[in-house]
Tab-separated table of C-alpha atoms in Angstrom:
chain	number	residue	atom	x	y	z
A	311	UNK	CA	-35.218	-35.035	-41.113
A	312	UNK	CA	-32.180	-35.232	-39.111
A	313	UNK	CA	-31.964	-37.709	-36.124
A	314	UNK	CA	-30.559	-40.763	-34.597
A	315	UNK	CA	-31.886	-44.209	-35.630
A	316	UNK	CA	-31.367	-47.180	-33.248
A	317	UNK	CA	-31.896	-50.754	-34.544
A	318	UNK	CA	-33.319	-53.225	-33.830
A	319	UNK	CA	-36.078	-51.964	-31.535
A	320	UNK	CA	-36.230	-55.381	-29.705
A	321	UNK	CA	-33.362	-57.846	-29.499
A	322	UNK	CA	-33.360	-61.381	-27.885
A	323	UNK	CA	-29.792	-62.838	-26.880
A	324	UNK	CA	-29.058	-66.393	-25.823
A	325	UNK	CA	-26.710	-67.162	-23.015
A	326	UNK	CA	-23.063	-66.927	-24.174
A	327	UNK	CA	-23.788	-64.906	-27.346
A	328	UNK	CA	-22.335	-61.486	-28.463
A	329	UNK	CA	-25.035	-58.992	-29.975
A	330	UNK	CA	-24.412	-55.760	-31.635
A	331	UNK	CA	-26.667	-52.804	-31.348
A	332	UNK	CA	-26.666	-50.142	-34.053
A	333	UNK	CA	-26.643	-46.337	-33.610
A	334	UNK	CA	-26.631	-44.048	-36.704
A	335	UNK	CA	-27.000	-40.094	-36.703
A	336	UNK	CA	-27.273	-37.766	-39.515
A	337	UNK	CA	-27.018	-34.627	-37.530
A	338	UNK	CA	-23.149	-34.183	-38.031
A	339	UNK	CA	-22.694	-34.378	-34.404
A	340	UNK	CA	-19.131	-34.951	-33.241
A	341	UNK	CA	-19.832	-36.924	-30.072
A	342	UNK	CA	-21.989	-40.009	-29.391
A	343	UNK	CA	-22.835	-41.943	-26.234
A	344	UNK	CA	-24.338	-45.116	-24.895
A	345	UNK	CA	-26.384	-45.355	-21.946
A	346	UNK	CA	-28.194	-48.293	-20.127
A	347	UNK	CA	-31.560	-47.908	-18.400
A	348	UNK	CA	-32.788	-50.282	-15.944
A	349	UNK	CA	-36.167	-49.866	-13.809
A	350	UNK	CA	-35.567	-47.488	-11.013
A	351	UNK	CA	-31.897	-46.932	-11.698
A	352	UNK	CA	-31.953	-44.083	-14.226
A	353	UNK	CA	-29.522	-43.814	-17.064
A	354	UNK	CA	-26.062	-45.065	-16.622
A	355	UNK	CA	-23.191	-44.307	-19.024
A	356	UNK	CA	-21.537	-47.217	-20.728
A	357	UNK	CA	-19.052	-45.720	-23.406
A	358	UNK	CA	-18.802	-42.431	-25.186
A	359	UNK	CA	-16.989	-41.106	-28.149
A	360	UNK	CA	-15.966	-37.438	-28.797
A	361	UNK	CA	-14.146	-37.954	-32.149
A	362	UNK	CA	-13.805	-40.563	-34.768
A	363	UNK	CA	-11.372	-43.560	-33.886
A	364	UNK	CA	-11.480	-42.618	-30.263
A	365	UNK	CA	-13.777	-43.581	-27.418
A	366	UNK	CA	-13.661	-43.615	-23.541
A	367	UNK	CA	-15.140	-45.934	-20.877
A	368	UNK	CA	-18.201	-44.753	-18.888
A	369	UNK	CA	-19.205	-45.972	-15.430
A	370	UNK	CA	-20.382	-49.344	-16.531
A	371	UNK	CA	-18.114	-50.390	-19.459
A	372	UNK	CA	-17.435	-53.936	-18.285
A	373	UNK	CA	-18.936	-56.577	-20.686
A	374	UNK	CA	-19.329	-54.048	-23.534
A	375	UNK	CA	-17.337	-52.786	-26.467
A	376	UNK	CA	-17.561	-50.110	-29.066
A	377	UNK	CA	-16.147	-48.749	-32.201
A	378	UNK	CA	-16.310	-45.490	-33.954
A	379	UNK	CA	-14.989	-45.718	-37.500
A	380	UNK	CA	-17.364	-43.254	-39.001
A	381	UNK	CA	-18.762	-40.017	-37.625
A	382	UNK	CA	-22.263	-41.153	-38.280
A	383	UNK	CA	-22.105	-44.567	-36.469
A	384	UNK	CA	-21.353	-45.833	-32.952
A	385	UNK	CA	-22.256	-49.459	-32.614
A	386	UNK	CA	-22.395	-51.291	-29.178
A	387	UNK	CA	-21.561	-54.787	-28.728
A	388	UNK	CA	-22.831	-56.677	-25.700
A	389	UNK	CA	-20.437	-59.481	-25.021
A	390	UNK	CA	-20.927	-62.754	-23.239
A	391	UNK	CA	-18.938	-61.334	-20.384
A	392	UNK	CA	-21.892	-58.977	-19.415
A	393	UNK	CA	-23.640	-61.141	-17.071
A	394	UNK	CA	-26.903	-59.072	-16.775
A	395	UNK	CA	-27.456	-57.572	-20.116
A	396	UNK	CA	-31.301	-57.394	-20.061
A	397	UNK	CA	-32.099	-53.700	-20.187
A	398	UNK	CA	-33.116	-50.661	-22.299
A	399	UNK	CA	-30.218	-49.291	-24.312
A	400	UNK	CA	-30.125	-45.570	-25.389
A	401	UNK	CA	-27.805	-43.901	-27.767
A	402	UNK	CA	-27.295	-40.130	-28.036
A	403	UNK	CA	-25.249	-37.551	-29.738
A	404	UNK	CA	-24.247	-33.967	-29.359
A	405	UNK	CA	-22.185	-31.137	-30.842
A	406	UNK	CA	-18.996	-30.623	-28.826
A	407	UNK	CA	-19.421	-27.856	-26.127
A	408	UNK	CA	-22.303	-26.647	-23.963
A	409	UNK	CA	-24.987	-27.980	-26.148
A	410	UNK	CA	-27.913	-30.296	-25.664
A	411	UNK	CA	-28.119	-34.027	-26.269
A	412	UNK	CA	-30.288	-35.751	-28.857
A	413	UNK	CA	-31.453	-39.406	-28.064
A	414	UNK	CA	-32.705	-42.340	-30.154
A	415	UNK	CA	-35.593	-44.367	-29.539
A	416	UNK	CA	-33.792	-47.278	-27.741
A	417	UNK	CA	-33.240	-50.890	-28.065
A	418	UNK	CA	-34.706	-53.285	-25.649
A	419	UNK	CA	-32.378	-56.241	-24.988
A	420	UNK	CA	-33.615	-59.494	-23.319
A	421	UNK	CA	-31.666	-62.551	-22.489
A	422	UNK	CA	-33.650	-65.737	-23.154
Z	235	UNK	CA	-18.379	-37.293	-8.676
Z	236	UNK	CA	-21.543	-35.437	-9.862
Z	237	UNK	CA	-24.782	-36.830	-8.220
Z	238	UNK	CA	-28.295	-35.839	-9.463
Z	239	UNK	CA	-31.383	-36.306	-7.343
Z	240	UNK	CA	-34.952	-35.576	-8.326
Z	241	UNK	CA	-37.916	-35.350	-6.032
Z	242	UNK	CA	-40.498	-36.502	-5.957
Z	243	UNK	CA	-40.001	-39.936	-7.416
Z	244	UNK	CA	-43.681	-40.085	-8.358
Z	245	UNK	CA	-46.448	-37.581	-8.579
Z	246	UNK	CA	-50.140	-37.969	-9.328
Z	247	UNK	CA	-52.189	-34.751	-9.807
Z	248	UNK	CA	-55.726	-33.811	-11.233
Z	249	UNK	CA	-55.916	-32.341	-14.582
Z	250	UNK	CA	-55.477	-28.511	-14.573
Z	251	UNK	CA	-53.213	-28.329	-11.667
Z	252	UNK	CA	-49.773	-26.291	-11.806
Z	253	UNK	CA	-46.935	-28.402	-10.503
Z	254	UNK	CA	-43.303	-28.310	-9.816
Z	255	UNK	CA	-40.632	-30.930	-10.250
Z	256	UNK	CA	-37.358	-30.740	-8.379
Z	257	UNK	CA	-33.746	-31.457	-9.321
Z	258	UNK	CA	-30.717	-31.068	-7.337
Z	259	UNK	CA	-26.885	-31.651	-8.250
Z	260	UNK	CA	-23.815	-31.933	-6.095
Z	261	UNK	CA	-21.295	-30.330	-8.210
Z	262	UNK	CA	-22.151	-26.666	-9.176
Z	263	UNK	CA	-19.469	-26.433	-11.938
Z	264	UNK	CA	-21.795	-27.165	-14.692
Z	265	UNK	CA	-22.197	-25.501	-17.945
Z	266	UNK	CA	-25.744	-26.310	-18.653
Z	267	UNK	CA	-28.796	-28.500	-17.406
Z	268	UNK	CA	-31.166	-30.376	-19.543
Z	269	UNK	CA	-34.649	-31.459	-18.825
Z	270	UNK	CA	-36.145	-34.560	-20.682
Z	271	UNK	CA	-39.388	-36.325	-21.041
Z	272	UNK	CA	-39.562	-40.172	-21.507
Z	273	UNK	CA	-42.723	-41.940	-22.363
Z	274	UNK	CA	-42.919	-45.747	-21.418
Z	275	UNK	CA	-40.701	-47.817	-23.585
Z	276	UNK	CA	-39.511	-44.799	-25.565
Z	277	UNK	CA	-36.348	-42.735	-25.957
Z	278	UNK	CA	-35.927	-39.316	-24.345
Z	279	UNK	CA	-37.267	-36.043	-25.721
Z	280	UNK	CA	-35.490	-32.807	-24.922
Z	281	UNK	CA	-37.672	-30.381	-23.301
Z	282	UNK	CA	-35.495	-27.449	-22.278
Z	283	UNK	CA	-31.662	-26.719	-22.131
Z	284	UNK	CA	-30.619	-24.056	-19.719
Z	285	UNK	CA	-27.047	-22.683	-20.052
Z	286	UNK	CA	-25.314	-21.887	-16.708
Z	287	UNK	CA	-25.383	-18.176	-17.483
Z	288	UNK	CA	-29.362	-18.242	-17.635
Z	289	UNK	CA	-31.634	-18.196	-14.849
Z	290	UNK	CA	-34.663	-19.713	-16.624
Z	291	UNK	CA	-35.905	-21.148	-20.041
Z	292	UNK	CA	-39.516	-21.281	-21.063
Z	293	UNK	CA	-41.314	-23.420	-23.790
Z	294	UNK	CA	-45.041	-23.127	-23.922
Z	295	UNK	CA	-46.372	-24.335	-20.497
Z	296	UNK	CA	-43.048	-25.480	-19.341
Z	297	UNK	CA	-40.707	-23.187	-17.301
Z	298	UNK	CA	-37.383	-24.348	-16.132
Z	299	UNK	CA	-35.111	-22.395	-13.594
Z	300	UNK	CA	-31.544	-22.840	-12.726
Z	301	UNK	CA	-29.782	-21.744	-9.392
Z	302	UNK	CA	-26.302	-22.931	-10.032
Z	303	UNK	CA	-24.847	-21.656	-6.728
Z	304	UNK	CA	-27.302	-23.856	-4.686
Z	305	UNK	CA	-27.274	-26.807	-7.025
Z	306	UNK	CA	-30.945	-26.698	-7.945
Z	307	UNK	CA	-33.338	-26.677	-10.914
Z	308	UNK	CA	-36.949	-26.756	-11.113
Z	309	UNK	CA	-39.299	-27.661	-13.827
Z	310	UNK	CA	-42.869	-25.989	-13.618
Z	311	UNK	CA	-45.663	-27.308	-15.497
Z	312	UNK	CA	-48.709	-25.096	-15.884
Z	313	UNK	CA	-52.258	-26.239	-16.398
Z	314	UNK	CA	-51.236	-29.912	-16.491
Z	315	UNK	CA	-53.009	-32.162	-18.962
Z	316	UNK	CA	-53.276	-36.045	-19.150
Z	317	UNK	CA	-50.948	-35.897	-22.226
Z	318	UNK	CA	-48.216	-34.544	-19.755
Z	319	UNK	CA	-48.110	-38.033	-17.968
Z	320	UNK	CA	-44.563	-39.291	-18.497
Z	321	UNK	CA	-41.340	-39.546	-16.559
Z	322	UNK	CA	-39.355	-36.289	-16.430
Z	323	UNK	CA	-35.479	-36.546	-16.200
Z	324	UNK	CA	-33.007	-33.882	-15.508
Z	325	UNK	CA	-29.289	-34.320	-16.454
Z	326	UNK	CA	-26.149	-32.334	-16.073
Z	327	UNK	CA	-22.611	-32.581	-17.555
Z	328	UNK	CA	-19.974	-33.317	-15.009
Z	329	UNK	CA	-16.736	-31.331	-16.042
Z	330	UNK	CA	-15.630	-32.761	-19.347
Z	331	UNK	CA	-17.677	-35.845	-18.932
Z	332	UNK	CA	-21.097	-36.657	-20.415
Z	333	UNK	CA	-24.433	-36.011	-18.790
Z	334	UNK	CA	-25.227	-37.485	-15.466
Z	335	UNK	CA	-28.914	-38.189	-14.928
Z	336	UNK	CA	-31.337	-38.209	-11.894
Z	337	UNK	CA	-33.682	-41.172	-11.659
Z	338	UNK	CA	-36.697	-39.077	-12.789
Z	339	UNK	CA	-40.140	-38.227	-11.498
Z	340	UNK	CA	-43.056	-40.160	-12.756
Z	341	UNK	CA	-45.926	-37.868	-13.438
Z	342	UNK	CA	-49.485	-39.015	-13.753
Z	343	UNK	CA	-52.115	-36.428	-14.648
Z	344	UNK	CA	-55.579	-37.646	-13.906
Z	345	UNK	CA	-58.497	-36.530	-16.162
């Protein structure tokens, strides 16, 4: 079945470490997105990519980095510059145009 | 900048009741609106996608309407069940940028 796979489901990060969250899709979607969800805050956009080898910053890109070397993959790195990384991270994909988004099951990142 | 507001923030109803969730957005130049469901600790499941040219969309006991000119959408849930308990999110694209989300309505259906 086609879908989006996020891994790992849970991730623990020590202070000062970089960690990378994986997002893979087999839907042949052109665009991919990363959102962060905090309690009571709703979803906020971190980065998005509409085509391979190109990506744009969202509303809260500081302290994060991404790459889009393959159409199927859009990994997110949470760097040590992100001071409050504890959150639920959601990846999504869509076809270009007025079409709906498909979401992965999320990664919960906790700083220890 | 697009802003999306959902009212109420939380709702508790007895099983069997019909209910309405509200979503409003500030920029009416949208090309669609999407309603999602989120269970605790899980990802988002798409419920309904309404294109800007449509007035409403139905799926089973769910009906979503869109009034683009007034910047409003409603999600109607008929004959609610305990399994409907979840957070419901609406989202709209803002120009050429990705979906902007409301903070959601947390629904509890009591058996």
